[in-house]
Each structure stands twice: as structure tokens, then as C-alpha cells.
C-alpha positions as a Python dict, from the first residue, in 0.01 Angstrom:
ca = {
    (1, 'M'): (0, 0, 0),
    (2, 'V'): (278, 171, -177),
    (3, 'E'): (594, 359, -50),
    (4, 'V'): (661, 696, -274),
    (5, 'Y'): (935, 922, -172),
    (6, 'E'): (985, 716, 131),
    (7, 'V'): (636, 800, 241),
    (8, 'G'): (400, 520, 335),
    (9, 'V'): (56, 577, 131),
    (10, 'L'): (-247, 365, 179),
    (11, 'L'): (-416, 395, -150),
    (12, 'K'): (-825, 346, -96),
    (13, 'G'): (-1129, 307, -325),
    (14, 'P'): (-1386, 102, -462),
    (15, 'S'): (-1311, -198, -645),
    (16, 'A'): (-1192, -135, -1008),
    (17, 'I'): (-1130, 231, -958),
    (18, 'G'): (-761, 185, -1066),
    (19, 'K'): (-546, 167, -730),
    (20, 'S'): (-364, -161, -824),
    (21, 'E'): (-291, -36, -1169),
    (22, 'S'): (-174, 329, -1004),
    (23, 'A'): (48, 87, -772),
    (24, 'V'): (221, -104, -1002),
    (25, 'E'): (273, 230, -1259),
    (26, 'M'): (452, 361, -926),
    (27, 'V'): (665, 52, -891),
    (28, 'M'): (768, 117, -1289),
    (29, 'A'): (884, 480, -1153),
    (30, 'G'): (1111, 352, -887),
    (31, 'H'): (852, 362, -574),
    (32, 'K'): (809, 44, -332),
    (33, 'F'): (527, -173, -313),
    (34, 'I'): (390, -299, 11),
    (35, 'A'): (30, -478, -12),
    (36, 'D'): (-239, -491, -213),
    (37, 'D'): (-627, -517, -133),
    (38, 'V'): (-583, -612, 204),
    (39, 'V'): (-313, -402, 438),
    (40, 'L'): (-245, -511, 797),
    (41, 'V'): (-230, -211, 1019),
    (42, 'K'): (-30, -196, 1350),
    (43, 'K'): (53, 40, 1587),
    (44, 'R'): (423, 41, 1697),
    (45, 'N'): (639, 292, 1837),
    (46, 'N'): (349, 562, 1796),
    (47, 'Q'): (357, 517, 1405),
    (48, 'L'): (107, 288, 1215),
    (49, 'I'): (280, 0, 1044),
    (50, 'G'): (94, -135, 697),
    (51, 'S'): (201, -467, 569),
    (52, 'Q'): (70, -794, 381),
    (53, 'L'): (-129, -1043, 589),
    (54, 'S'): (146, -1250, 565),
    (55, 'T'): (484, -1117, 649),
    (56, 'E'): (652, -1427, 577),
    (57, 'S'): (565, -1428, 235),
    (58, 'K'): (777, -1348, -28),
    (59, 'N'): (525, -1319, -284),
    (60, 'Y'): (371, -945, -352),
    (61, 'P'): (63, -1063, -547),
    (62, 'V'): (-134, -779, -725),
    (63, 'E'): (-496, -848, -921),
    (64, 'I'): (-463, -608, -1248),
    (65, 'K'): (-865, -640, -1391),
    (66, 'G'): (-833, -764, -1735),
    (67, 'L'): (-481, -922, -1707),
    (68, 'G'): (-506, -1150, -1361),
    (69, 'I'): (-290, -1129, -1086),
    (70, 'I'): (69, -1092, -1090),
    (71, 'D'): (373, -1095, -853),
    (72, 'V'): (550, -788, -790),
    (73, 'A'): (845, -905, -688),
    (74, 'E'): (888, -1151, -960),
    (75, 'L'): (816, -894, -1250),
    (76, 'F'): (1011, -596, -1107),
    (77, 'G'): (1269, -750, -824),
    (78, 'T'): (1321, -755, -469),
    (79, 'R'): (1415, -350, -484),
    (80, 'A'): (1072, -257, -608),
    (81, 'V'): (917, -412, -273),
    (82, 'K'): (918, -378, 85),
    (83, 'K'): (766, -579, 357),
    (84, 'S'): (647, -298, 568),
    (85, 'G'): (617, 62, 604),
    (86, 'V'): (486, 370, 820),
    (87, 'I'): (143, 462, 684),
    (88, 'E'): (156, 870, 656),
    (89, 'I'): (-95, 945, 410),
    (90, 'E'): (-413, 810, 295),
    (91, 'I'): (-556, 863, -54),
    (92, 'E'): (-919, 764, -131),
    (93, 'L'): (-957, 732, -529),
    (94, 'Y'): (-1341, 817, -612),
    (95, 'A'): (-1542, 819, -921),
    (96, 'P'): (-1708, 1183, -950),
    (97, 'V'): (-2076, 1217, -1079),
    (98, 'D'): (-2073, 1223, -1418),
    (99, 'N'): (-1695, 1226, -1444),
    (100, 'K'): (-1660, 1597, -1381),
    (101, 'I'): (-1437, 1719, -1130),
    (102, 'V'): (-1552, 2015, -902),
    (103, 'S'): (-1390, 2310, -922),
    (104, 'G'): (-1212, 2423, -589),
    (105, 'E'): (-1088, 2145, -457),
    (106, 'Y'): (-741, 2211, -396),
    (107, 'L'): (-476, 2027, -243),
    (108, 'G'): (-297, 2289, -21),
    (109, 'D'): (-636, 2375, 119),
    (110, 'L'): (-660, 2046, 272),
    (111, 'T'): (-672, 1995, 648),
    (112, 'E'): (-831, 1653, 668),
    (113, 'S'): (-685, 1371, 853),
    (114, 'K'): (-832, 1004, 950),
    (115, 'N'): (-729, 823, 1293),
    (116, 'Y'): (-633, 494, 1312),
    (117, 'L'): (-567, 329, 1655),
    (118, 'G'): (-505, 681, 1807),
    (119, 'I'): (-290, 801, 1543),
    (120, 'E'): (-348, 1052, 1269),
    (121, 'V'): (-296, 1016, 919),
    (122, 'N'): (-325, 1291, 600),
    (123, 'Y'): (-611, 1216, 402),
    (124, 'Y'): (-649, 1318, 66),
    (125, 'R'): (-927, 1242, -210),
    (126, 'I'): (-836, 1228, -595),
    (127, 'P'): (-1113, 1223, -834),
    (128, 'V'): (-1076, 960, -1102),
    (129, 'T'): (-1168, 1059, -1456),
    (130, 'P'): (-1073, 891, -1807),
    (131, 'G'): (-701, 987, -1926),
    (132, 'R'): (-579, 1116, -1538),
    (133, 'N'): (-241, 978, -1429),
    (134, 'V'): (-323, 887, -1075),
    (135, 'S'): (-7, 764, -1009),
    (136, 'K'): (165, 1114, -1082),
    (137, 'L'): (-117, 1311, -863),
    (138, 'V'): (-26, 1054, -579),
    (139, 'E'): (356, 1158, -594),
    (140, 'I'): (234, 1500, -596),
    (141, 'I'): (51, 1461, -315),
    (142, 'V'): (349, 1310, -142),
    (143, 'L'): (584, 1578, -248),
    (144, 'N'): (366, 1877, -114),
    (145, 'Y'): (299, 1657, 207),
    (146, 'K'): (696, 1661, 231),
    (147, 'V'): (716, 2021, 176),
    (148, 'M'): (452, 2111, 438),
    (149, 'K'): (633, 1833, 701),
    (150, 'K'): (936, 2021, 652),
    (151, 'S'): (815, 2395, 647),
    (152, 'G'): (482, 2364, 843),
    (153, 'K'): (329, 2564, 571),
    (154, 'S'): (161, 2474, 207),
    (155, 'F'): (211, 2672, -102),
    (156, 'I'): (-130, 2824, -21),
    (157, 'D'): (-31, 2934, 298),
    (158, 'N'): (276, 3099, 140),
    (159, 'L'): (94, 3253, -122),
    (160, 'N'): (-175, 3385, 104),
    (161, 'Q'): (70, 3535, 318),
    (162, 'D'): (286, 3703, 15),
    (163, 'I'): (-41, 3877, -70),
    (164, 'I'): (-115, 4005, 275),
    (165, 'D'): (265, 4121, 277),
    (166, 'R'): (216, 4292, -50),
    (167, 'N'): (-141, 4491, 65),
    (168, 'L'): (52, 4579, 368),
    (169, 'R'): (335, 4752, 158),
    (170, 'G'): (61, 4929, -68),
    (171, 'E'): (169, 4737, -363),
}
């Protein structure tokens, strides 16, 4: 779990898909690391709170396949880590069939959510293929989420309304 632009993001997906590497890359970009592999989820004040299993620990271990286990706090400092955060987004990383991304799967069309402990969390899927920068895609998802949360509309909603308005004006 990471906090990106002050939004808690739960990264999920199969082993070795790149969750930990993406989390470390996001820390290197200035975001906060909360937990790797096992995230303790609790409901508090109608929010989902994610943290490490041991909230008393000062260690923030991450396993990077091929490198071993590192401590995020030790390598990047205490400003790079956070004890807990509110989970607002779940992002599932997956390997598409034959490494081909299906055309037509767009961020703005997504209205899917997952329910945990009676709380809805926005849900996104990112196809992971060689060369894709997953951490940047996560940042884009979070920024788009923040715009939608503030305005109540996605870019696609605004674009569709613009097209309708132009048609009504005869343009």
C-alpha cells in the first residue's frame, strides 16, 4: 500500500507482477510507503484504514525480486513512510493474455468499485506489459480520481457533454 498525492492506494496482483517495484518507484517520486505484501485493513469512522500488520514496527520491509528485502525507511528516510492511510483506491495489476492490451479499456469509463467492510473503494485494473511504467500509471489514476472526486465528472463525461452541446448548436 502506498499514499500517492495524499490518496491511499492498495496495490494488488499476482506474485512478481511488479507491485513492490512500483511502490518503491513511487517512494522515489516523493510518495509515501505504508505496507508491502500483507496490509491490515480496519474500519474506522466509516473509512478503510490500511497499515502494516505490526503498527509498532519501525521497519518497512519490501521484497524486491532478484534483490532481496530492503527497508524503505532506512533507505529513503522516515519522510518516505507512513504508519497508516485511508484506502480510497484499489489497483489490480495483471498480465494480459499474450502481453496484448485490449483496446477500449479506458480510465474514464470505469465506474467499478469493491466493497470492504461495508465501504466502497474505487477499483481499477492495469495491464502490465514489458516497458510500461506502472508507477506513472498509478499516479495518473490518482490524479484523475481526485479530479472526478472534486468535480463529480470524469474527462470522458465532460467530453461527451461537449459533443452533445456542439450537436445541439448545429456545429
